Amino acid sequence: MKKELAVIILAAGKSTRMKSDLPKVLHPICARPMLGYVLDLVKSLKPKQVVAVLGHKQELVRKIIPSGVKIAIQKKLIGTAEAVKTGLSALKSFKGTVLVLYGDTPLLKKETIKKLLDYHLENEIDATLLTAYLKKPSGYGRIQRDKYFSISSIVEEKDADEAQKEIKEINTGIMVFKKETLESNLKYIRPNNRKKEYYLTDIIEILAKRNRLVDGIKAEDAKEVLGINTRAELASANAIVKKNINEKFMNNGVTILDPESTFISFGTKIGVDTVIYPFTVIERGVRIGKRCSVGPFAHLRDNVELKDDVTAGNFIEMVRAKIGSKTFVKHFSYIGDSFVGSNVNIGAGTVTANFDGVNKNNTVIKDNVKIGSDTIIVAPARIGKSAVTGAGSVITKNIPDNAVAVGVPARILKKGRRNG
Ligand code: UD1
Ligand code: CA
């Protein structure tokens, strides 16, 4: 019979080793909080119930918890066993299988968890661990096996002796339990370790000694189980996700000339036959159309939208900007808080001066406009259809359709024709 599944996500811990004011699980990987990746994975498993255990700065973390996920608050941050106990308190009436995931292990794949769950259920195991073999296992709990090669306990790095530190098989932290087994054995865990914490990992030795069935399967790809405790591990995770994102775009018809130097945020949209030149950084909420050309050295910040056939060239910075199709912004420009139409040509060195020291102001540039090199547009300002600005002009007021504006501050040379 298929058992119901509940998931407990542990995300209450302090980010001691990150040395950060931000809770660890909110540290971004490719511009997305690491916990977001775990939440996505959980959603894809379609569990009956999900509990996120929060604690340290829970008011910040809960903002990214979707509705449908219960929140349980761990009052005393005294270890992963206490965290699981807190999670279980939100699953009182649940019966079935409990999967424990750590909020700082964001690279796990669904297939791996599925395999773990299948193995656990098919063999009617009490506790099934996901383990991994690492060439450099330091920092992780080590899996101890008895003479029959059965898992007998987990020893944390801090409590391990030299021989135990040599063990290459590690605890990834991902465990599946029969709920009843988990619930009835947590109480035997004691804080007998260097950190004086209640370690969930100690339940393994307890279960083994009580002749409960404990087993494990190995994660095939050790990269998946990377637990993030430090900024260096965060950088490793970033590198992996960045590579995955770039590969996905290339598989979907986007040319990335140098994936190494191309940083694309999670959730970016890019149309086919767009070419991304080297040293390009794309932040959150960016949408790029088809056949665009971006970079080299382009910085597209939050909420930029490029329609089809746009060129956002060398040394461009854009933020909160919408750029119409077939528009060129080719050389060193700053375009912020702007709505730019189609078939616009923005000359080299153009700046939208969007910040007056207090507020951010909008710039609107209508279709077919030609902005001369080195134009400064002091926002708020609107440049009408087919208008032209002279090189080096400083635009301080609205420019009508078809007008030509030159000078500092810009004056209008030729009025637009009425009614076209
Ligand atoms: C843990 C495991 C270790 C394993 C490693 C895998 C324990 C005791 N050790 O070590 O065997 O190799 O993960 O990455 O479990 N948390 C809470 N409440 C707490 C403490 C922690 O919710 O009171 C959460 C943290 O937010 C984190 C997770 O539990 O998401 C793991 O805690 P962490 O301190 O990172 O454990 P590790 O030392 O990495
Ligand atoms: Ca960890």
Coordinates of C-alpha atoms and ligand atoms in Angstrom, one line a residue:
M1 CA 0.0 0.0 0.0
K2 CA 1.3 3.4 -0.8
K3 CA 2.1 5.4 2.3
E4 CA 1.3 9.0 2.8
L5 CA 4.3 11.4 2.8
A6 CA 5.0 14.3 5.1
V7 CA 8.1 16.5 4.7
I8 CA 9.8 18.4 7.5
I9 CA 12.2 21.1 6.4
L10 CA 14.7 22.2 9.0
A11 CA 15.4 25.9 8.6
A12 CA 15.6 27.3 12.1
G13 CA 19.4 27.4 12.6
K14 CA 21.6 30.5 13.1
S15 CA 24.0 31.2 10.3
T16 CA 27.0 31.1 12.6
R17 CA 29.5 29.9 10.1
M18 CA 28.3 32.3 7.4
K19 CA 29.1 35.2 9.8
S20 CA 25.9 36.9 8.6
D21 CA 23.0 38.9 9.8
L22 CA 20.9 37.2 7.2
P23 CA 19.5 33.8 8.1
K24 CA 21.6 31.2 6.2
V25 CA 18.6 29.7 4.3
L26 CA 17.9 33.2 2.8
H27 CA 21.3 33.5 1.3
P28 CA 20.8 33.6 -2.4
I29 CA 22.1 31.2 -5.1
C30 CA 21.8 32.8 -8.5
A31 CA 19.6 35.5 -6.9
R32 CA 17.2 33.1 -5.2
P33 CA 17.2 32.2 -1.5
M34 CA 18.6 28.7 -1.1
L35 CA 15.5 27.6 0.8
G36 CA 13.5 28.4 -2.4
Y37 CA 15.1 25.5 -4.2
V38 CA 14.3 23.2 -1.3
L39 CA 10.7 24.3 -1.3
D40 CA 10.4 23.7 -5.0
L41 CA 11.8 20.2 -4.6
V42 CA 9.3 19.5 -1.9
K43 CA 6.4 20.7 -4.0
S44 CA 7.4 18.4 -6.9
L45 CA 7.1 15.4 -4.5
K46 CA 3.5 16.3 -3.9
P47 CA 3.5 15.4 -0.2
K48 CA 0.4 15.2 1.9
Q49 CA 1.8 17.6 4.4
V50 CA 4.8 20.0 4.6
V51 CA 6.2 21.7 7.8
A52 CA 8.9 24.2 7.7
V53 CA 10.7 24.5 11.1
L54 CA 11.8 28.1 11.6
G55 CA 13.5 29.8 14.4
H56 CA 16.4 32.3 13.9
K57 CA 14.8 35.5 12.4
Q58 CA 11.7 33.5 11.5
E59 CA 9.9 36.7 10.6
L60 CA 12.2 37.1 7.6
V61 CA 12.2 33.5 6.6
R62 CA 8.5 33.0 6.7
K63 CA 8.1 35.6 3.9
I64 CA 9.2 33.0 1.4
I65 CA 7.2 30.1 2.7
P66 CA 4.3 29.4 0.4
S67 CA 0.8 29.0 1.8
G68 CA 0.1 25.3 2.2
V69 CA 3.3 24.8 4.0
K70 CA 2.8 24.8 7.8
I71 CA 5.3 26.7 9.9
A72 CA 6.5 25.4 13.3
I73 CA 8.6 27.6 15.4
Q74 CA 11.5 26.0 17.2
K75 CA 11.9 28.1 20.4
K76 CA 15.2 26.7 21.6
L77 CA 17.8 26.2 18.9
I78 CA 19.4 23.2 20.5
G79 CA 19.9 21.0 17.6
T80 CA 18.4 19.1 14.7
A81 CA 16.6 16.5 16.9
E82 CA 14.8 19.3 18.7
A83 CA 14.0 20.8 15.2
V84 CA 12.4 17.6 14.0
K85 CA 10.5 17.3 17.3
T86 CA 9.1 20.7 16.6
G87 CA 8.2 19.7 13.1
L88 CA 6.4 16.6 14.3
S89 CA 4.3 18.7 16.7
A90 CA 2.6 20.1 13.6
L91 CA 1.9 16.6 12.2
K92 CA 0.0 15.2 15.1
S93 CA -2.7 13.3 13.2
F94 CA -0.4 12.3 10.3
K95 CA 0.4 8.7 9.8
G96 CA 2.9 7.4 7.2
T97 CA 6.4 8.4 6.0
V98 CA 8.3 11.4 7.2
L99 CA 11.1 12.9 5.0
V100 CA 13.5 15.2 6.7
L101 CA 15.3 17.8 4.5
Y102 CA 17.7 20.5 5.5
G103 CA 17.1 24.0 4.3
D104 CA 20.8 24.4 3.6
T105 CA 21.0 21.6 1.1
P106 CA 19.5 23.2 -2.0
L107 CA 20.9 21.2 -4.9
L108 CA 19.1 17.9 -4.3
K109 CA 17.3 16.4 -7.3
K110 CA 13.8 15.0 -7.3
E111 CA 15.0 11.7 -8.8
T112 CA 17.4 11.1 -5.9
I113 CA 14.7 11.7 -3.3
K114 CA 12.2 9.5 -5.3
K115 CA 14.8 6.7 -5.2
L116 CA 15.3 7.1 -1.5
L117 CA 11.6 7.0 -0.8
D118 CA 11.0 4.0 -3.1
Y119 CA 13.9 2.1 -1.4
H120 CA 12.5 3.0 2.0
L121 CA 9.0 1.9 1.3
E122 CA 9.8 -1.3 -0.8
N123 CA 12.0 -2.6 2.0
E124 CA 9.9 -1.4 4.9
I125 CA 12.8 0.3 6.6
D126 CA 12.5 2.3 9.8
A127 CA 15.1 4.9 8.9
T128 CA 16.7 5.3 5.4
L129 CA 19.6 7.7 5.0
L130 CA 20.9 9.3 1.9
T131 CA 24.7 9.0 2.1
A132 CA 27.5 10.0 -0.2
Y133 CA 31.1 9.3 -0.7
L134 CA 33.3 12.4 -0.7
K135 CA 37.0 12.6 -1.4
K136 CA 37.1 15.4 1.1
P137 CA 34.4 14.6 3.7
S138 CA 35.4 17.2 6.3
G139 CA 32.6 19.1 7.9
Y140 CA 30.1 16.2 7.5
G141 CA 28.9 13.5 9.8
R142 CA 30.5 10.2 9.0
I143 CA 28.6 6.9 8.5
Q144 CA 29.8 4.1 10.7
R145 CA 29.1 0.6 9.6
D146 CA 29.4 -2.7 11.6
K147 CA 31.2 -5.8 10.5
Y148 CA 28.1 -6.8 8.4
F149 CA 28.3 -3.4 6.7
S150 CA 25.1 -2.3 8.3
I151 CA 24.9 1.3 9.3
S152 CA 25.4 1.4 13.1
S153 CA 25.8 5.1 13.9
I154 CA 26.7 8.6 12.6
V155 CA 29.6 10.5 14.2
E156 CA 29.8 14.2 13.8
E157 CA 33.1 15.7 12.6
K158 CA 33.5 17.6 15.8
D159 CA 33.2 14.4 17.9
A160 CA 35.1 12.1 15.5
D161 CA 38.5 10.6 16.3
E162 CA 41.3 10.4 13.7
A163 CA 40.2 7.0 12.4
Q164 CA 36.6 8.1 12.1
K165 CA 37.6 11.2 10.2
E166 CA 39.2 9.0 7.6
I167 CA 35.7 7.6 6.7
K168 CA 34.6 8.9 3.3
E169 CA 31.0 8.0 3.5
I170 CA 29.0 11.0 4.9
N171 CA 25.6 11.8 6.1
T172 CA 23.9 14.1 3.8
G173 CA 21.3 15.0 6.4
I174 CA 18.4 13.7 4.2
M175 CA 16.6 10.9 6.1
V176 CA 13.3 9.1 5.7
F177 CA 11.5 7.6 8.7
K178 CA 8.4 5.6 9.5
K179 CA 6.7 8.3 11.5
E180 CA 5.9 6.1 14.5
T181 CA 9.6 5.1 14.7
L182 CA 10.9 8.6 14.6
E183 CA 8.4 9.9 17.1
S184 CA 8.9 7.2 19.6
N185 CA 12.7 7.3 19.6
L186 CA 13.5 11.0 19.5
K187 CA 13.2 11.1 23.3
Y188 CA 16.2 8.9 23.7
I189 CA 18.6 11.4 22.2
R190 CA 20.9 13.1 24.7
P191 CA 23.2 16.1 24.2
N192 CA 26.3 14.1 24.8
N193 CA 28.6 15.8 22.3
R194 CA 31.1 18.6 22.0
K195 CA 28.3 21.1 21.0
K196 CA 25.9 19.9 23.8
E197 CA 23.2 19.8 21.2
Y198 CA 20.4 17.3 20.5
Y199 CA 21.6 15.7 17.3
L200 CA 19.1 14.0 15.0
T201 CA 21.9 11.9 13.7
D202 CA 22.1 10.1 17.1
I203 CA 18.8 8.5 16.4
I204 CA 20.6 6.1 14.0
E205 CA 22.6 4.4 16.7
I206 CA 19.6 4.3 19.0
L207 CA 17.5 2.6 16.3
A208 CA 20.3 0.2 15.3
K209 CA 20.7 -0.8 19.0
R210 CA 17.0 -1.4 19.3
N211 CA 17.1 -3.6 16.3
R212 CA 15.1 -1.4 14.1
L213 CA 15.9 -1.5 10.4
V214 CA 18.3 1.2 9.4
D215 CA 19.7 1.4 5.9
G216 CA 21.0 3.9 3.3
I217 CA 21.4 4.5 -0.3
K218 CA 24.2 6.5 -1.9
A219 CA 23.7 9.7 -3.8
E220 CA 25.2 9.2 -7.2
D221 CA 26.3 12.7 -7.7
A222 CA 28.0 14.1 -4.6
K223 CA 27.5 17.7 -5.8
E224 CA 23.8 17.3 -5.2
V225 CA 24.1 16.9 -1.5
L226 CA 26.4 19.9 -0.8
G227 CA 25.4 21.3 2.5
I228 CA 26.0 25.1 2.8
N229 CA 27.5 26.3 6.0
T230 CA 30.1 28.8 4.8
R231 CA 30.5 31.5 2.2
A232 CA 32.9 29.3 0.3
E233 CA 30.3 26.5 0.1
L234 CA 27.8 29.2 -1.0
A235 CA 30.1 30.1 -3.8
S236 CA 30.4 26.4 -4.9
A237 CA 26.6 26.1 -5.0
N238 CA 26.4 29.3 -7.0
A239 CA 28.9 28.0 -9.5
I240 CA 26.9 24.7 -9.9
V241 CA 23.5 26.4 -10.3
K242 CA 25.0 29.0 -12.6
K243 CA 26.3 26.3 -14.9
N244 CA 22.9 24.5 -14.9
I245 CA 21.1 27.7 -15.8
N246 CA 23.5 28.5 -18.6
E247 CA 23.2 24.9 -20.0
K248 CA 19.5 25.1 -19.9
F249 CA 19.5 28.2 -22.0
M250 CA 21.9 26.8 -24.4
N251 CA 19.8 23.7 -24.8
N252 CA 16.9 25.9 -25.5
G253 CA 18.5 27.9 -28.3
V254 CA 20.3 30.7 -26.7
T255 CA 24.0 31.3 -27.6
I256 CA 26.2 32.0 -24.6
L257 CA 29.7 32.7 -25.9
D258 CA 31.4 32.3 -22.6
P259 CA 29.3 30.5 -19.9
E260 CA 32.1 31.0 -17.4
S261 CA 31.7 34.7 -17.3
T262 CA 28.0 34.8 -17.8
F263 CA 25.9 35.1 -14.6
I264 CA 22.1 34.6 -15.2
S265 CA 19.7 34.7 -12.3
F266 CA 17.2 32.0 -11.5
G267 CA 13.9 32.7 -13.2
T268 CA 15.3 34.8 -16.2
K269 CA 13.5 34.4 -19.5
I270 CA 15.5 34.5 -22.8
G271 CA 14.1 33.9 -26.3
V272 CA 15.8 31.8 -29.0
D273 CA 18.7 33.0 -31.1
T274 CA 19.6 35.6 -28.5
V275 CA 23.4 35.9 -28.1
I276 CA 24.9 36.7 -24.7
Y277 CA 28.4 38.0 -25.0
P278 CA 31.0 37.5 -22.2
F279 CA 31.1 39.2 -18.8
T280 CA 27.3 39.7 -18.6
V281 CA 25.4 39.8 -15.3
I282 CA 21.6 39.4 -15.4
E283 CA 19.7 39.9 -12.1
R284 CA 16.2 39.1 -11.0
G285 CA 13.1 39.4 -13.0
V286 CA 14.7 40.0 -16.4
R287 CA 13.0 39.0 -19.6
I288 CA 14.9 39.0 -22.9
G289 CA 13.1 38.4 -26.2
K290 CA 14.3 36.6 -29.3
R291 CA 17.3 37.5 -31.4
C292 CA 18.6 40.0 -28.9
S293 CA 22.3 40.8 -28.5
V294 CA 23.5 41.4 -24.9
G295 CA 26.9 42.4 -23.8
P296 CA 29.8 42.1 -23.6
F297 CA 30.0 43.6 -20.1
A298 CA 26.3 44.2 -19.8
H299 CA 24.6 44.5 -16.4
L300 CA 20.9 44.0 -16.6
R301 CA 19.6 44.6 -13.1
D302 CA 16.1 44.0 -11.6
N303 CA 13.1 44.0 -13.8
V304 CA 14.5 44.7 -17.2
E305 CA 12.5 43.6 -20.2
L306 CA 14.0 43.6 -23.7
K307 CA 11.6 42.9 -26.5
D308 CA 12.7 41.0 -29.7
D309 CA 15.8 42.1 -31.7
V310 CA 17.1 44.5 -29.1
T311 CA 20.8 45.3 -28.8
A312 CA 22.0 46.0 -25.3
G313 CA 25.7 46.3 -26.0
N314 CA 29.0 47.0 -24.4
F315 CA 29.1 48.4 -20.8
I316 CA 25.4 48.9 -20.5
E317 CA 23.6 49.1 -17.2
M318 CA 19.9 48.8 -17.1
V319 CA 17.4 48.6 -14.2
R320 CA 13.6 48.7 -14.2
A321 CA 13.5 49.3 -17.9
K322 CA 11.4 48.2 -20.8
I323 CA 13.0 48.3 -24.2
G324 CA 10.9 48.0 -27.3
S325 CA 11.8 45.8 -30.3
K326 CA 14.6 46.6 -32.7
T327 CA 16.0 49.2 -30.3
F328 CA 19.7 49.7 -30.0
V329 CA 21.5 50.7 -26.8
K330 CA 24.9 49.8 -28.0
H331 CA 27.6 51.5 -26.0
F332 CA 28.1 52.5 -22.4
S333 CA 24.7 53.7 -21.3
Y334 CA 22.7 53.8 -18.1
I335 CA 19.0 53.3 -18.6
G336 CA 17.0 53.2 -15.4
D337 CA 13.2 53.5 -14.7
S338 CA 12.6 53.9 -18.3
F339 CA 10.1 53.0 -21.0
V340 CA 11.8 52.9 -24.4
G341 CA 9.8 52.3 -27.6
S342 CA 10.8 50.3 -30.7
N343 CA 13.2 51.3 -33.4
V344 CA 15.0 53.7 -31.0
N345 CA 18.7 54.4 -31.3
I346 CA 20.4 55.4 -28.1
G347 CA 23.8 56.9 -28.8
A348 CA 26.9 56.0 -26.9
G349 CA 27.2 57.3 -23.3
T350 CA 23.5 58.2 -22.8
V351 CA 22.4 58.5 -19.2
T352 CA 18.9 58.6 -17.8
A353 CA 19.4 60.7 -14.6
N354 CA 16.6 58.9 -12.8
F355 CA 17.4 59.9 -9.2
D356 CA 16.9 63.4 -7.9
G357 CA 18.4 62.7 -4.5
V358 CA 15.0 61.8 -3.1
N359 CA 12.9 60.0 -5.7
K360 CA 13.4 57.7 -8.7
N361 CA 11.8 59.3 -11.7
N362 CA 10.7 57.8 -15.0
T363 CA 12.0 58.5 -18.5
V364 CA 9.8 57.7 -21.5
I365 CA 11.3 57.5 -25.0
K366 CA 8.8 56.9 -27.7
D367 CA 9.2 54.9 -31.0
N368 CA 11.8 55.9 -33.7
V369 CA 13.6 58.4 -31.4
K370 CA 17.3 59.1 -32.0
I371 CA 19.2 60.0 -28.9
G372 CA 22.5 61.6 -29.7
S373 CA 25.7 60.4 -28.0
D374 CA 26.3 61.6 -24.5
T375 CA 22.7 62.8 -24.0
I376 CA 21.7 63.2 -20.4
I377 CA 18.0 62.9 -19.8
V378 CA 17.1 64.4 -16.4
A379 CA 13.9 62.5 -15.4
P380 CA 11.0 62.8 -15.3
A381 CA 11.1 63.4 -19.0
R382 CA 9.3 62.3 -22.1
I383 CA 10.8 62.3 -25.5
G384 CA 8.1 62.2 -28.2
K385 CA 7.9 60.0 -31.3
S386 CA 10.7 60.4 -33.9
A387 CA 12.3 63.2 -31.9
V388 CA 16.1 63.7 -32.1
T389 CA 18.5 64.9 -29.4
G390 CA 21.9 66.4 -30.2
A391 CA 25.2 65.0 -29.0
G392 CA 26.0 66.2 -25.5
S393 CA 22.5 67.6 -24.9
V394 CA 21.0 67.7 -21.4
I395 CA 17.3 67.2 -21.6
T396 CA 15.4 68.8 -18.7
K397 CA 11.9 69.0 -20.1
N398 CA 9.6 67.0 -22.3
I399 CA 10.5 66.9 -26.0
P400 CA 7.5 66.9 -28.4
D401 CA 7.1 64.4 -31.3
N402 CA 9.4 64.9 -34.2
A403 CA 11.3 67.7 -32.5
V404 CA 15.1 68.2 -32.4
A405 CA 16.6 69.2 -29.0
V406 CA 20.1 70.4 -28.6
G407 CA 22.4 72.0 -26.0
V408 CA 22.6 72.4 -22.3
P409 CA 19.9 72.7 -21.1
A410 CA 18.4 71.4 -24.3
R411 CA 16.3 73.8 -26.5
I412 CA 14.0 72.7 -29.3
L413 CA 15.2 73.6 -32.7
K414 CA 12.2 72.5 -34.8
K415 CA 8.7 72.0 -33.6
G416 CA 7.0 68.8 -34.5
R417 CA 4.4 68.9 -37.2
R418 CA 0.9 68.8 -35.8
N419 CA -1.2 65.7 -36.7
G420 CA 1.9 64.0 -38.2
Ligands
UD1_1 C1 24.3 18.3 9.7 C2 24.4 16.9 10.2 C3 25.6 16.2 9.6 C4 25.5 16.2 8.1 C5 25.3 17.6 7.6 C6 24.9 17.5 6.1 C7 23.4 16.9 12.4 C8 23.7 16.9 13.9 N1 24.5 16.9 11.7 O1 25.4 19.0 10.2 O2 25.7 14.8 10.1 O3 26.7 15.6 7.5 O4 24.2 18.3 8.3 O5 24.9 18.8 5.5 O6 22.3 16.9 12.1 N2 18.7 23.4 12.3 C9 17.5 23.7 12.9 N3 17.5 23.8 14.3 C10 18.6 23.6 15.0 C11 19.8 23.3 14.4 C12 19.8 23.2 13.0 O7 16.5 23.9 12.3 O8 18.5 23.7 16.3 C13 18.7 23.4 10.8 C14 19.6 24.4 10.1 O9 18.9 25.6 9.8 C15 20.1 23.6 8.9 C16 19.9 22.2 9.3 O10 19.1 22.1 10.4 O11 19.2 23.9 7.8 C17 21.3 21.5 9.5 O12 21.9 22.2 10.6 P1 23.5 22.5 10.5 O13 23.9 23.2 11.8 O14 23.8 23.2 9.2 O15 24.1 21.1 10.6 P2 25.5 20.6 10.1 O16 26.6 21.0 11.1 O17 25.8 21.0 8.7
CA2 CA 24.6 22.3 7.3

